[in-house]
Short mmCIF file of C-alpha atoms in Angstrom, two decimals:
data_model
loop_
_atom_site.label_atom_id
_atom_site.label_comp_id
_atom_site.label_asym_id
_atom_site.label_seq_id
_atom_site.Cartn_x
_atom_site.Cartn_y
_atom_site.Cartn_z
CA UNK A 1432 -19.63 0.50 3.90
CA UNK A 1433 -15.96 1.64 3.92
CA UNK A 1434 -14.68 3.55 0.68
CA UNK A 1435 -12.59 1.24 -1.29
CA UNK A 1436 -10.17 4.28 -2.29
CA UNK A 1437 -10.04 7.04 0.07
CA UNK A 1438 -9.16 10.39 -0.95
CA UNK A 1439 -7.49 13.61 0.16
CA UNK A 1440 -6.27 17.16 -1.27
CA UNK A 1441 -3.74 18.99 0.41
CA UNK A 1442 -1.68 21.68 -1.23
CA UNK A 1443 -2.48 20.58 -4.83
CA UNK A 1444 -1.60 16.85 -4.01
CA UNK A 1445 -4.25 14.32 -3.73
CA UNK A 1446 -3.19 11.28 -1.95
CA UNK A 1447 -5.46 7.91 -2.70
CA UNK A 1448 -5.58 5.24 -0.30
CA UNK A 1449 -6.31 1.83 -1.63
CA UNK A 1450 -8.80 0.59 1.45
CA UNK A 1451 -9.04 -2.58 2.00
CA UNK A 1452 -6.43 -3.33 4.73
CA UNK A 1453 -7.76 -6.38 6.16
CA UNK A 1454 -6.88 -8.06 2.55
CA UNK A 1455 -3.51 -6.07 2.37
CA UNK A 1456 -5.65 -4.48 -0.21
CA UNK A 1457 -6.47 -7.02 -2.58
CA UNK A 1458 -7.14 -5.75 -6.12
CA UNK A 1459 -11.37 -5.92 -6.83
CA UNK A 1460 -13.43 -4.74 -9.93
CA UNK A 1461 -14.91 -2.40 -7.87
CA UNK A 1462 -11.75 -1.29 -6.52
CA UNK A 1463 -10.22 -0.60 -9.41
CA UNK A 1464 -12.87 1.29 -10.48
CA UNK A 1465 -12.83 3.49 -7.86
CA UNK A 1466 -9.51 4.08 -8.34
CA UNK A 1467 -9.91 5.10 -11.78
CA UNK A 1468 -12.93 7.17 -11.46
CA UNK A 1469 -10.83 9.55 -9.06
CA UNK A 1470 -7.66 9.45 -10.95
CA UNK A 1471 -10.21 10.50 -13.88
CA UNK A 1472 -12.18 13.13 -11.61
CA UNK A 1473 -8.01 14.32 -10.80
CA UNK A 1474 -7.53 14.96 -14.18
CA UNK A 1475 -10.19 17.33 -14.52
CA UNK A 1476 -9.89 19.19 -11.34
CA UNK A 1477 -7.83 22.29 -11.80
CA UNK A 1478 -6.58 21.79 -7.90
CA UNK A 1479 -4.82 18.87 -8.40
CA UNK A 1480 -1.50 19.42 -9.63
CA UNK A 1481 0.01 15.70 -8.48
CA UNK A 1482 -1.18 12.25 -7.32
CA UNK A 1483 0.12 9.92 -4.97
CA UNK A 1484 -1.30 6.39 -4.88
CA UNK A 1485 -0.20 4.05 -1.13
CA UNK A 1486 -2.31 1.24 1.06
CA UNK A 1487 -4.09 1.38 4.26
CA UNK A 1488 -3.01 -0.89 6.73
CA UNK A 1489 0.19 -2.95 6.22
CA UNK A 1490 0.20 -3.61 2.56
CA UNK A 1491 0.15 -1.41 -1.07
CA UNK A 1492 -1.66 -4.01 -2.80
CA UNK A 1493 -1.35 -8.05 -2.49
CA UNK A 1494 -2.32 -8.34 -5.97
CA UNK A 1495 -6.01 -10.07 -7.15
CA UNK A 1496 -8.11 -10.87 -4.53
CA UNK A 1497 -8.23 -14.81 -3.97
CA UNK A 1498 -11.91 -15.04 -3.89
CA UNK A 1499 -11.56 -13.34 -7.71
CA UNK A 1500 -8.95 -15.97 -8.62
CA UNK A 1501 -11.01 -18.78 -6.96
CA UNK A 1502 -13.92 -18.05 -9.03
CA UNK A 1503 -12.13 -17.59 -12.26
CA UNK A 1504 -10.40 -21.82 -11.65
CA UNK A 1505 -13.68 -22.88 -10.99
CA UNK A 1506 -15.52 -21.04 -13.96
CA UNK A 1507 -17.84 -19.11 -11.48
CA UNK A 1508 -16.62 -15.65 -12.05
CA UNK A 1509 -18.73 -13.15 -14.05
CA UNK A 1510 -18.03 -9.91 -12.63
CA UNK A 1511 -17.90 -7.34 -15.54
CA UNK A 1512 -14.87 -5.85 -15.77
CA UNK A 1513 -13.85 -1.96 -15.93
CA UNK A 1514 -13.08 -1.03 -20.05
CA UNK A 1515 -9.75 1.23 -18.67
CA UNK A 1516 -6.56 -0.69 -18.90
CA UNK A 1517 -4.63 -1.31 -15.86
CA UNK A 1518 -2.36 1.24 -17.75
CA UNK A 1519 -4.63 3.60 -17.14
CA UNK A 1520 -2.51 5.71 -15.04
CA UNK A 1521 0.04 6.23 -17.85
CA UNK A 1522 -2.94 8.22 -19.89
CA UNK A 1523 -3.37 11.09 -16.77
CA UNK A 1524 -2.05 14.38 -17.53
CA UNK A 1525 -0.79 14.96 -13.92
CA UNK A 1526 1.96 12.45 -12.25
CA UNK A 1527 1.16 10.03 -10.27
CA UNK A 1528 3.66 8.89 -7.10
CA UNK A 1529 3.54 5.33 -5.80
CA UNK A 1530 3.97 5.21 -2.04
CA UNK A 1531 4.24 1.73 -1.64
CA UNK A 1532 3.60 1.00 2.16
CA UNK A 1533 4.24 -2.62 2.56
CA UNK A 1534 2.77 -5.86 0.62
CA UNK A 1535 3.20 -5.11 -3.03
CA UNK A 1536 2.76 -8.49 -4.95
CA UNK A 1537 1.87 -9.56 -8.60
CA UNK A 1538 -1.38 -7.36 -9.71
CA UNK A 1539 0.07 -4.84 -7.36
CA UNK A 1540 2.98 -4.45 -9.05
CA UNK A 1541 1.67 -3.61 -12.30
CA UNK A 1542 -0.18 -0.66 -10.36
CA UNK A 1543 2.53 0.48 -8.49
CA UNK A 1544 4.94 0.65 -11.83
CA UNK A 1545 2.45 1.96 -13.82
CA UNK A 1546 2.81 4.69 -11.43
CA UNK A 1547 5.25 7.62 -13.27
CA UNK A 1548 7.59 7.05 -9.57
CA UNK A 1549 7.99 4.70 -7.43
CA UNK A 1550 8.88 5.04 -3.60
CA UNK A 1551 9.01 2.17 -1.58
CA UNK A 1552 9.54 1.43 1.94
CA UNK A 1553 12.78 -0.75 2.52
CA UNK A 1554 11.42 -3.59 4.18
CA UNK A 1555 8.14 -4.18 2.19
CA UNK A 1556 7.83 -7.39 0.39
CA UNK A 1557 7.58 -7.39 -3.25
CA UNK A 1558 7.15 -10.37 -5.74
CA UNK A 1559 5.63 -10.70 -8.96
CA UNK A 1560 4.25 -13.87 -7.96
CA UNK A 1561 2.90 -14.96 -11.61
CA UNK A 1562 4.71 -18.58 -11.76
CA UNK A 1563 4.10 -19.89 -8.41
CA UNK A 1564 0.69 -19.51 -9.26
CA UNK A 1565 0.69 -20.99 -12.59
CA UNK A 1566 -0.01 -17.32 -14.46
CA UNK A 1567 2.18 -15.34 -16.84
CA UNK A 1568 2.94 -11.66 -16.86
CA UNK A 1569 0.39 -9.89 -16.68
CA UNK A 1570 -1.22 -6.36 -18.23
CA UNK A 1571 2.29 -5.29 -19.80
CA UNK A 1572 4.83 -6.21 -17.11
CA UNK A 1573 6.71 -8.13 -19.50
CA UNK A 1574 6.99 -4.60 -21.70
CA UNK A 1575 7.47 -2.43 -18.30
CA UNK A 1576 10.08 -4.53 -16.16
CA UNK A 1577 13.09 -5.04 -19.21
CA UNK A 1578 12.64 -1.14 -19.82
CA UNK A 1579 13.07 -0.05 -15.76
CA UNK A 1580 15.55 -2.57 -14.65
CA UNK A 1581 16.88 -4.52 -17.58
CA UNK A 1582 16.22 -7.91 -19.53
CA UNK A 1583 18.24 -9.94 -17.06
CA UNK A 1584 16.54 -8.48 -13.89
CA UNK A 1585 13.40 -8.36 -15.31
CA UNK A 1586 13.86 -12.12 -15.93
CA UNK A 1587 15.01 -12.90 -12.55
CA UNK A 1588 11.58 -11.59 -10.86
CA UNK A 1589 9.63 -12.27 -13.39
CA UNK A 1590 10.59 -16.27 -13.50
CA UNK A 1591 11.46 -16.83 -10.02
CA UNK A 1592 8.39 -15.01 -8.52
CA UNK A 1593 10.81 -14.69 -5.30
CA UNK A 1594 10.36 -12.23 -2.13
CA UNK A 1595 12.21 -9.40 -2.48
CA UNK A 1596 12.63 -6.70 -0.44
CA UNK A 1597 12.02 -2.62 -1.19
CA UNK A 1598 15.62 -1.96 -0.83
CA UNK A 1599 16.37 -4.46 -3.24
CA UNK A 1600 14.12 -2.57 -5.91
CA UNK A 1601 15.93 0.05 -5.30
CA UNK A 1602 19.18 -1.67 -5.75
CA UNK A 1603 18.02 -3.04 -8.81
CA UNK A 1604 16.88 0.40 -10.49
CA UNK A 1605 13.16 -0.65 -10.06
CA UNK A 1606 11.81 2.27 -7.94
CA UNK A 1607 13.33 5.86 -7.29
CA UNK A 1608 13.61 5.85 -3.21
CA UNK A 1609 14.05 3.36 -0.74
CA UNK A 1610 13.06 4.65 2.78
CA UNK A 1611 11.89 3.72 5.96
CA UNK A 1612 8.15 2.67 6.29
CA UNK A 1613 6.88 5.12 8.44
CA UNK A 1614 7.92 7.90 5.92
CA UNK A 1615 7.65 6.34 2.78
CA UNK A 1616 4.04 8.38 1.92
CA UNK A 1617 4.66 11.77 3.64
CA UNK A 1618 7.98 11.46 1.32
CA UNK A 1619 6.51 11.09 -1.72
CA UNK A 1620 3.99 13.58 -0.49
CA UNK A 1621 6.73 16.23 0.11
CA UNK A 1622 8.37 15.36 -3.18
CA UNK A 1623 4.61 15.92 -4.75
CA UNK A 1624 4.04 18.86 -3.48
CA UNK A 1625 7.36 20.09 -4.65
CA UNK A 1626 5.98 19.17 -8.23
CA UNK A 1627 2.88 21.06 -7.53
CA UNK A 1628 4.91 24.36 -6.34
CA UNK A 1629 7.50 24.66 -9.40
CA UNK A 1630 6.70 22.84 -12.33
CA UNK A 1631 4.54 23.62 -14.93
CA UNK A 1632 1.05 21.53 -15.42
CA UNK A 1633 1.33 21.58 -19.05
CA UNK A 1634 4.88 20.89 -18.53
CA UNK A 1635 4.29 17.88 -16.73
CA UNK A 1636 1.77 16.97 -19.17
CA UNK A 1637 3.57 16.90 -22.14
CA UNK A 1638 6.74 15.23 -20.71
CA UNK A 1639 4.90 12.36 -19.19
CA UNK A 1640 3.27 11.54 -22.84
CA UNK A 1641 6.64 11.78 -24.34
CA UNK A 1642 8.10 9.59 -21.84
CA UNK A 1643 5.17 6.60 -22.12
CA UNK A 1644 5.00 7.26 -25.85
CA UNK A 1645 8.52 7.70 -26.93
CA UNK A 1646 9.56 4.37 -25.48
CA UNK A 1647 8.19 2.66 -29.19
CA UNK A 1648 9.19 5.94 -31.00
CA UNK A 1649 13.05 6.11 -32.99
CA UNK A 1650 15.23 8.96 -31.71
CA UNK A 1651 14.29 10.81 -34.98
CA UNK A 1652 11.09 10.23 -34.84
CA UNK A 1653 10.73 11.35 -30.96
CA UNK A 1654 13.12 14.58 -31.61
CA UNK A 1655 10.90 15.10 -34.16
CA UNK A 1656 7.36 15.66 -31.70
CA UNK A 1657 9.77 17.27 -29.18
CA UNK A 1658 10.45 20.14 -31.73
CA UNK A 1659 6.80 20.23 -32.23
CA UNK A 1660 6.17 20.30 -28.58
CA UNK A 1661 8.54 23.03 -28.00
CA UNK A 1662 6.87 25.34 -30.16
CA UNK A 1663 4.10 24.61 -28.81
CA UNK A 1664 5.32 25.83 -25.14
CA UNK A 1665 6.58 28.91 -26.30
CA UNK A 1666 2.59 29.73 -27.05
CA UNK A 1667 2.02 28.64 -23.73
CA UNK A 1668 1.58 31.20 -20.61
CA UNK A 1669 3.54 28.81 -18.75
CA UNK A 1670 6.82 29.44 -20.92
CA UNK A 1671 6.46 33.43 -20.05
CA UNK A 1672 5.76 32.47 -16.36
CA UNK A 1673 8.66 30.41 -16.02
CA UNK A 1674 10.77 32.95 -17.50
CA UNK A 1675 9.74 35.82 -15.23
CA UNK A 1676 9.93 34.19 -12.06
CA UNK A 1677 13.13 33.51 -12.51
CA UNK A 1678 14.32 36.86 -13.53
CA UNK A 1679 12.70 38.12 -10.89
CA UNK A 1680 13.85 35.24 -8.70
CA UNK A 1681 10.72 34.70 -7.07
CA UNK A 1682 8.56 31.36 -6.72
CA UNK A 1683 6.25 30.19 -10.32
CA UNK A 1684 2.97 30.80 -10.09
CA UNK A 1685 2.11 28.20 -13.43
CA UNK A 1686 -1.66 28.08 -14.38
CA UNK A 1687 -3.85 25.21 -13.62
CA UNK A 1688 -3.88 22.17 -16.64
#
């Protein structure tokens, strides 16, 4: 049987594939847990420096797989589900890209902007989808969306559910690129692997839990960790390797997390 997430590692960036392209990748349990298990297994491996999540096939994810929803109307569905939030990209110490490929509709969403950046191909088709099928916003959109793009965007998407198309995300301030499809992942690759070559691990570590965090923190109370965290860095070899290489003008060579 196929992998449901395939996996590669190529100069400190792993790229994960959802794989089920004959679905447009429809979200699963088991999918999802795959998913997780290797972003979890990422976190831990001293190689990996950044992530990038895209879909095989034509689409990034088309959201929950009808069969799932079909059991769940009819009372039929008992699948156990994984205990790690859909969120649970936001707790990895490493960032994690979105390439999103094509198809990228209501559960989809969430995982593509849970993602710390979002590239998109111009012409895919998003749409949060939730009120043409009777559902709400789900697993913290309603939180995410305002804080991206803005209450009144956030409201259009959210209570139209309408079609809309990559390079209107971008237009809207809801991803960070807008390309053409057939480079949307070996962009975000590139732009990984730049992450991998100069910036700091720990770096990256600490400024992607300030970011997620810091979003329900007060300025005082967030300037107040930062000082904390800065401190902290000058302990860090990172701080003296950052410093040296560019006195010496040379490329960082930053430990592994």
């Amino acid at each position: 049987m196929a992998e449901l997430v395939l996996s590669s590692l190529d100069q400190g960036v792993l790229t994960l594939t959802f794989n089920r392209p004959d679905t447009l990748n429809a979200w699963t349990v088991a999918m999802g847990r795959r998913y997780f298990d290797l972003l979890a297994k990422a976190e831990k491996d001293p190689e990996v420096r950044a992530v990038v999540v895209t879909g095989a096939g034509k689409g990034f994810c088309s959201g929950a797989d009808f069969k799932a929803l079909a059991a769940i109307r009819s009372g039929s569905y008992d699948e156990e589900p994984d205990p790690r939030p859909n969120t649970f990209p936001t707790t990895i110490g490493k960032p994690v890209i979105a390439a999103v490929n094509g198809a990228c509709a209501g559960l989809g969403m969430v995982h593509a902007l849970v993602c710390d950046l979002v590239f998109t191909a111009a012409d895919a088709k998003w749409t949060t989808a939730f009120p043409r099928r009777g559902l709400i916003a789900e697993y913290g959109l309603s939180w995410v969306l305002p804080r991206i793009m803005g209450q009144q965007r956030a409201m259009d998407i959210l209570l139209s559910g309408r079609v809309f198309t990559g390079a209107e995300a971008y237009e809207l301030g809801l991803v960070n690129r807008a390309v053409p499809g057939e480079s949307v992942v070996s962009e975000a690759q590139a732009y990984a692997r730049e992450l991998a070559a100069y910036s700091s691990p720990a770096s990256m570590a600490v400024i992607k839990r300030q970011v997620w965090h810091d979003w329900n923190a007060t300025l005082e109370a967030s300037t107040a960790t930062a000082v904390q965290e800065m401190v902290a860095s000058f302990g860090r070899p990172d701080f003296g390797e950052g410093v040296a290489s560019f006195l010496e003008r040379r490329p960082p060579n930053f430990p592994p997390l």
